[in-house]
Amino acid sequence: MGATLNDVVVLRYYTGLTIGINESLATVGALEVHPNPMGNSVTLTYTLQRSGTVTIHLLDMQGRLVATFADHAAQGAGEQRLILELPRGIAPGSYLLTLSTANGDMARVQVVKE
């Protein structure tokens, strides 16, 4: 018998190539910093979608490491609130506070030291 107008063929090619970013897989939400400009300490607030380890760095605007506040620290899922004490001798100016997770997610916020 031959094909009729009611026959349908569906093909799906799977190449394994991922295009774009699946936002639902992001582990860390936006960083919030209070106060900003900051004095000798700052409160960092963020939300982790699932448990994991985080690394928190303070970088100067050229990307050089100024301080490490957490290095692969284990944290549970949910809202996190940390008080970060700045090391003595940090010059006034603009910096980047970065948070990265073990699976490669990263969030950053620009902060100003008074």
C-alpha atoms as a printed R data frame, in Angstrom:
    type eleno elety resid chain resno      x      y      z
1   ATOM     1    CA   MET     A     1  0.000  0.000  0.000
2   ATOM     2    CA   GLY     A     2  1.179  3.539 -0.651
3   ATOM     3    CA   ALA     A     3  1.224  6.581  1.623
4   ATOM     4    CA   THR     A     4 -1.998  8.460  2.174
5   ATOM     5    CA   LEU     A     5 -2.563 12.052  3.193
6   ATOM     6    CA   ASN     A     6 -3.200 10.898  6.776
7   ATOM     7    CA   ASP     A     7  0.306  9.448  7.333
8   ATOM     8    CA   VAL     A     8  2.652 11.567  9.490
9   ATOM     9    CA   VAL     A     9  6.356 11.142 10.156
10  ATOM    10    CA   VAL     A    10  8.066 12.933 13.042
11  ATOM    11    CA   LEU     A    11 11.839 13.020 13.333
12  ATOM    12    CA   ARG     A    12 13.930 14.453 16.120
13  ATOM    13    CA   TYR     A    13 17.638 14.966 15.787
14  ATOM    14    CA   TYR     A    14 19.530 15.133 19.062
15  ATOM    15    CA   THR     A    15 23.038 16.497 18.695
16  ATOM    16    CA   GLY     A    16 23.836 17.005 22.381
17  ATOM    17    CA   LEU     A    17 24.516 20.670 21.649
18  ATOM    18    CA   THR     A    18 23.119 23.090 24.220
19  ATOM    19    CA   ILE     A    19 22.205 26.532 23.003
20  ATOM    20    CA   GLY     A    20 21.426 29.283 25.499
21  ATOM    21    CA   ILE     A    21 21.229 29.195 29.278
22  ATOM    22    CA   ASN     A    22 18.637 27.364 31.288
23  ATOM    23    CA   GLU     A    23 17.916 29.942 33.986
24  ATOM    24    CA   SER     A    24 16.241 27.361 36.224
25  ATOM    25    CA   LEU     A    25 19.610 25.680 36.726
26  ATOM    26    CA   ALA     A    26 21.196 28.778 38.271
27  ATOM    27    CA   THR     A    27 22.297 28.047 41.826
28  ATOM    28    CA   VAL     A    28 22.709 31.560 43.194
29  ATOM    29    CA   GLY     A    29 20.420 34.563 42.994
30  ATOM    30    CA   ALA     A    30 21.398 38.233 42.885
31  ATOM    31    CA   LEU     A    31 23.732 39.582 45.542
32  ATOM    32    CA   GLU     A    32 22.525 42.372 47.821
33  ATOM    33    CA   VAL     A    33 25.004 44.454 49.810
34  ATOM    34    CA   HIS     A    34 24.159 46.813 52.693
35  ATOM    35    CA   PRO     A    35 25.440 49.443 53.254
36  ATOM    36    CA   ASN     A    36 26.953 50.471 49.954
37  ATOM    37    CA   PRO     A    37 29.170 52.547 50.164
38  ATOM    38    CA   MET     A    38 30.613 50.329 52.874
39  ATOM    39    CA   GLY     A    39 32.709 51.077 55.919
40  ATOM    40    CA   ASN     A    40 34.683 48.344 57.725
41  ATOM    41    CA   SER     A    41 31.967 45.709 57.338
42  ATOM    42    CA   VAL     A    42 29.155 44.903 54.959
43  ATOM    43    CA   THR     A    43 26.135 42.569 55.022
44  ATOM    44    CA   LEU     A    44 25.885 40.271 52.001
45  ATOM    45    CA   THR     A    45 22.507 38.653 51.251
46  ATOM    46    CA   TYR     A    46 21.817 36.061 48.532
47  ATOM    47    CA   THR     A    47 19.735 32.956 47.916
48  ATOM    48    CA   LEU     A    48 21.025 29.498 47.005
49  ATOM    49    CA   GLN     A    49 18.579 27.341 45.047
50  ATOM    50    CA   ARG     A    50 20.277 24.173 46.339
51  ATOM    51    CA   SER     A    51 22.971 23.246 48.840
52  ATOM    52    CA   GLY     A    52 26.578 23.518 47.760
53  ATOM    53    CA   THR     A    53 29.861 25.250 48.364
54  ATOM    54    CA   VAL     A    54 30.558 28.927 47.763
55  ATOM    55    CA   THR     A    55 33.647 31.061 47.380
56  ATOM    56    CA   ILE     A    56 33.407 34.788 48.083
57  ATOM    57    CA   HIS     A    57 36.137 37.196 46.940
58  ATOM    58    CA   LEU     A    58 36.657 40.935 46.944
59  ATOM    59    CA   LEU     A    59 38.460 42.080 43.778
60  ATOM    60    CA   ASP     A    60 39.784 45.473 42.760
61  ATOM    61    CA   MET     A    61 38.579 46.932 39.470
62  ATOM    62    CA   GLN     A    62 41.557 45.371 37.646
63  ATOM    63    CA   GLY     A    63 40.445 41.909 38.819
64  ATOM    64    CA   ARG     A    64 43.188 41.463 41.439
65  ATOM    65    CA   LEU     A    65 42.282 39.579 44.612
66  ATOM    66    CA   VAL     A    66 41.958 41.885 47.627
67  ATOM    67    CA   ALA     A    67 40.299 39.554 50.169
68  ATOM    68    CA   THR     A    68 38.750 36.094 50.481
69  ATOM    69    CA   PHE     A    69 35.719 35.782 52.769
70  ATOM    70    CA   ALA     A    70 34.792 32.150 52.023
71  ATOM    71    CA   ASP     A    71 36.728 29.432 50.224
72  ATOM    72    CA   HIS     A    72 34.550 26.472 49.210
73  ATOM    73    CA   ALA     A    73 32.365 26.950 52.298
74  ATOM    74    CA   ALA     A    74 29.435 24.524 52.553
75  ATOM    75    CA   GLN     A    75 26.024 26.213 52.697
76  ATOM    76    CA   GLY     A    76 22.463 24.977 52.645
77  ATOM    77    CA   ALA     A    77 19.725 26.001 50.251
78  ATOM    78    CA   GLY     A    78 17.763 29.169 50.952
79  ATOM    79    CA   GLU     A    79 18.496 32.760 51.883
80  ATOM    80    CA   GLN     A    80 21.978 33.438 53.200
81  ATOM    81    CA   ARG     A    81 23.028 36.513 55.171
82  ATOM    82    CA   LEU     A    82 26.692 37.055 55.973
83  ATOM    83    CA   ILE     A    83 28.460 39.924 57.710
84  ATOM    84    CA   LEU     A    84 31.814 40.420 56.017
85  ATOM    85    CA   GLU     A    85 34.554 42.192 57.960
86  ATOM    86    CA   LEU     A    86 36.941 43.990 55.615
87  ATOM    87    CA   PRO     A    87 40.672 43.587 56.259
88  ATOM    88    CA   ARG     A    88 42.507 46.661 57.522
89  ATOM    89    CA   GLY     A    89 44.227 48.868 54.984
90  ATOM    90    CA   ILE     A    90 41.769 48.562 52.097
91  ATOM    91    CA   ALA     A    91 41.909 51.864 50.229
92  ATOM    92    CA   PRO     A    92 38.737 53.819 49.454
93  ATOM    93    CA   GLY     A    93 37.391 53.140 45.953
94  ATOM    94    CA   SER     A    94 35.341 50.750 43.818
95  ATOM    95    CA   TYR     A    95 35.571 46.965 44.137
96  ATOM    96    CA   LEU     A    96 33.776 43.832 42.925
97  ATOM    97    CA   LEU     A    97 32.319 41.390 45.432
98  ATOM    98    CA   THR     A    98 32.034 37.999 43.708
99  ATOM    99    CA   LEU     A    99 30.356 34.782 44.757
100 ATOM   100    CA   SER     A   100 30.962 31.544 42.850
101 ATOM   101    CA   THR     A   101 29.657 28.024 43.369
102 ATOM   102    CA   ALA     A   102 31.263 24.648 42.762
103 ATOM   103    CA   ASN     A   103 29.172 24.117 39.611
104 ATOM   104    CA   GLY     A   104 30.447 27.336 38.017
105 ATOM   105    CA   ASP     A   105 27.599 29.760 38.738
106 ATOM   106    CA   MET     A   106 28.784 33.258 39.580
107 ATOM   107    CA   ALA     A   107 27.221 36.471 40.800
108 ATOM   108    CA   ARG     A   108 28.940 39.791 41.395
109 ATOM   109    CA   VAL     A   109 28.102 43.239 42.614
110 ATOM   110    CA   GLN     A   110 30.084 46.462 42.547
111 ATOM   111    CA   VAL     A   111 30.730 47.968 45.977
112 ATOM   112    CA   VAL     A   112 32.335 51.204 47.095
113 ATOM   113    CA   LYS     A   113 34.657 51.506 50.093
114 ATOM   114    CA   GLU     A   114 34.411 54.866 51.884
